[in-house]
Tab-separated table of N, CA and C in Angstrom:
chain	number	residue	atom	x	y	z
A	1	ALA	N	16.732	35.168	-60.284
A	1	ALA	CA	16.876	35.646	-58.920
A	1	ALA	C	17.828	36.841	-58.938
A	2	LEU	N	17.635	37.753	-58.024
A	2	LEU	CA	18.487	38.876	-57.910
A	2	LEU	C	19.724	38.598	-57.024
A	3	PRO	N	20.863	39.100	-57.441
A	3	PRO	CA	22.099	38.919	-56.573
A	3	PRO	C	21.959	39.638	-55.173
A	4	VAL	N	22.554	38.947	-54.205
A	4	VAL	CA	22.500	39.479	-52.869
A	4	VAL	C	23.941	39.498	-52.258
A	5	VAL	N	24.236	40.605	-51.600
A	5	VAL	CA	25.519	40.723	-50.745
A	5	VAL	C	25.012	40.825	-49.367
A	6	GLU	N	25.498	39.956	-48.557
A	6	GLU	CA	25.129	39.978	-47.128
A	6	GLU	C	26.076	40.941	-46.409
A	7	VAL	N	25.452	41.846	-45.593
A	7	VAL	CA	26.328	42.850	-44.933
A	7	VAL	C	26.051	42.859	-43.415
A	8	HIS	N	27.153	42.856	-42.664
A	8	HIS	CA	27.063	42.974	-41.242
A	8	HIS	C	28.010	44.072	-40.687
A	9	LEU	N	27.497	44.891	-39.891
A	9	LEU	CA	28.391	46.050	-39.302
A	9	LEU	C	29.540	45.420	-38.437
A	10	SER	N	29.158	44.355	-37.661
A	10	SER	CA	30.177	43.776	-36.808
A	10	SER	C	30.702	42.509	-37.402
A	11	ASN	N	31.841	41.979	-36.909
A	11	ASN	CA	32.351	40.771	-37.334
A	11	ASN	C	31.583	39.598	-36.681
A	12	ILE	N	30.721	39.016	-37.380
A	12	ILE	CA	29.819	38.017	-36.758
A	12	ILE	C	30.651	36.813	-36.247
A	13	PHE	N	31.805	36.513	-36.781
A	13	PHE	CA	32.588	35.401	-36.391
A	13	PHE	C	33.354	35.638	-35.101
A	14	SER	N	33.351	36.887	-34.600
A	14	SER	CA	34.013	37.198	-33.349
A	14	SER	C	32.949	37.346	-32.261
A	15	ARG	N	31.684	37.029	-32.482
A	15	ARG	CA	30.615	37.248	-31.581
A	15	ARG	C	30.079	35.864	-31.100
A	16	GLU	N	28.954	35.852	-30.513
A	16	GLU	CA	28.398	34.600	-29.942
A	16	GLU	C	28.153	33.591	-31.043
A	17	GLU	N	28.260	32.332	-30.687
A	17	GLU	CA	28.165	31.268	-31.683
A	17	GLU	C	26.924	31.289	-32.431
A	18	PHE	N	25.725	31.626	-31.759
A	18	PHE	CA	24.446	31.608	-32.454
A	18	PHE	C	24.354	32.674	-33.545
A	19	ARG	N	25.210	33.735	-33.445
A	19	ARG	CA	25.218	34.809	-34.495
A	19	ARG	C	26.057	34.360	-35.748
A	20	GLN	N	26.722	33.246	-35.652
A	20	GLN	CA	27.677	32.947	-36.725
A	20	GLN	C	27.034	32.183	-37.821
A	21	TYR	N	25.737	31.745	-37.698
A	21	TYR	CA	25.075	31.083	-38.778
A	21	TYR	C	24.280	32.068	-39.606
A	22	SER	N	24.233	31.970	-40.855
A	22	SER	CA	23.428	32.835	-41.694
A	22	SER	C	22.592	32.000	-42.640
A	23	TYR	N	21.323	32.367	-42.796
A	23	TYR	CA	20.433	31.804	-43.733
A	23	TYR	C	20.596	32.388	-45.119
A	24	VAL	N	21.301	33.579	-45.176
A	24	VAL	CA	21.444	34.250	-46.399
A	24	VAL	C	22.751	33.917	-47.150
A	25	SER	N	23.800	33.740	-46.438
A	25	SER	CA	25.105	33.566	-47.034
A	25	SER	C	25.167	32.387	-48.066
A	26	PRO	N	24.403	31.289	-47.888
A	26	PRO	CA	24.601	30.228	-48.933
A	26	PRO	C	24.060	30.657	-50.324
A	27	ILE	N	23.266	31.704	-50.404
A	27	ILE	CA	22.755	32.143	-51.696
A	27	ILE	C	23.373	33.500	-52.065
A	28	ALA	N	24.121	34.117	-51.209
A	28	ALA	CA	24.730	35.432	-51.446
A	28	ALA	C	25.912	35.324	-52.374
A	29	ILE	N	26.206	36.360	-53.098
A	29	ILE	CA	27.434	36.353	-53.980
A	29	ILE	C	28.598	36.709	-53.174
A	30	GLY	N	28.409	37.291	-51.983
A	30	GLY	CA	29.522	37.710	-51.132
A	30	GLY	C	29.000	38.147	-49.721
A	31	VAL	N	29.949	38.295	-48.818
A	31	VAL	CA	29.663	38.673	-47.442
A	31	VAL	C	30.605	39.754	-47.041
A	32	VAL	N	30.092	40.877	-46.522
A	32	VAL	CA	31.011	41.983	-45.958
A	32	VAL	C	30.684	41.976	-44.487
A	33	SER	N	31.653	41.947	-43.662
A	33	SER	CA	31.398	41.818	-42.212
A	33	SER	C	32.572	42.561	-41.458
A	34	GLY	N	32.206	43.339	-40.510
A	34	GLY	CA	33.178	43.832	-39.538
A	34	GLY	C	33.749	45.181	-39.769
A	35	PHE	N	33.230	45.958	-40.712
A	35	PHE	CA	33.826	47.216	-41.063
A	35	PHE	C	32.982	48.397	-40.594
A	36	GLY	N	32.080	48.157	-39.628
A	36	GLY	CA	31.190	49.147	-39.153
A	36	GLY	C	30.285	49.758	-40.230
A	37	PRO	N	30.067	51.079	-40.160
A	37	PRO	CA	29.136	51.670	-41.156
A	37	PRO	C	29.714	51.617	-42.617
A	38	MET	N	30.983	51.466	-42.737
A	38	MET	CA	31.628	51.283	-44.060
A	38	MET	C	31.239	50.049	-44.753
A	39	SER	N	30.668	49.069	-43.983
A	39	SER	CA	30.260	47.772	-44.522
A	39	SER	C	29.209	48.023	-45.587
A	40	TYR	N	28.376	48.949	-45.327
A	40	TYR	CA	27.246	49.279	-46.333
A	40	TYR	C	27.790	49.700	-47.686
A	41	ARG	N	28.736	50.565	-47.573
A	41	ARG	CA	29.404	51.089	-48.840
A	41	ARG	C	30.098	49.936	-49.519
A	42	LEU	N	30.880	49.136	-48.804
A	42	LEU	CA	31.607	48.024	-49.369
A	42	LEU	C	30.647	47.022	-50.063
A	43	GLY	N	29.529	46.767	-49.353
A	43	GLY	CA	28.504	45.886	-49.923
A	43	GLY	C	27.887	46.446	-51.204
A	44	VAL	N	27.617	47.650	-51.222
A	44	VAL	CA	27.057	48.250	-52.480
A	44	VAL	C	28.110	48.274	-53.576
A	45	GLU	N	29.343	48.504	-53.262
A	45	GLU	CA	30.446	48.513	-54.331
A	45	GLU	C	30.592	47.110	-54.851
A	46	ALA	N	30.593	46.096	-54.008
A	46	ALA	CA	30.709	44.729	-54.450
A	46	ALA	C	29.496	44.305	-55.322
A	47	LEU	N	28.328	44.763	-54.978
A	47	LEU	CA	27.181	44.403	-55.794
A	47	LEU	C	27.277	45.110	-57.152
A	48	LEU	N	27.607	46.396	-57.176
A	48	LEU	CA	27.795	47.081	-58.446
A	48	LEU	C	28.879	46.454	-59.327
A	49	ALA	N	30.003	45.981	-58.668
A	49	ALA	CA	31.057	45.397	-59.412
A	49	ALA	C	30.498	44.087	-60.056
A	50	HIS	N	29.681	43.340	-59.296
A	50	HIS	CA	29.136	42.050	-59.829
A	50	HIS	C	28.224	42.408	-60.983
A	51	LEU	N	27.376	43.385	-60.860
A	51	LEU	CA	26.390	43.686	-61.914
A	51	LEU	C	27.066	44.223	-63.128
A	52	ASN	N	28.177	45.013	-62.999
A	52	ASN	CA	28.788	45.581	-64.131
A	52	ASN	C	29.834	44.651	-64.802
A	53	GLY	N	30.027	43.516	-64.228
A	53	GLY	CA	30.889	42.531	-64.766
A	53	GLY	C	32.344	42.852	-64.565
């Protein structure tokens, strides 16, 4: 399986309750949430760090 980093622009835990459950996070190596557009960059950096050991 390929590693996955779950990314959310907003902080899902400060939003409606139904948005706080994720089907992806149980298999993800990490979650980035709440940093706006910078979340994408942080997610990619986390994935690269994981892949490069």
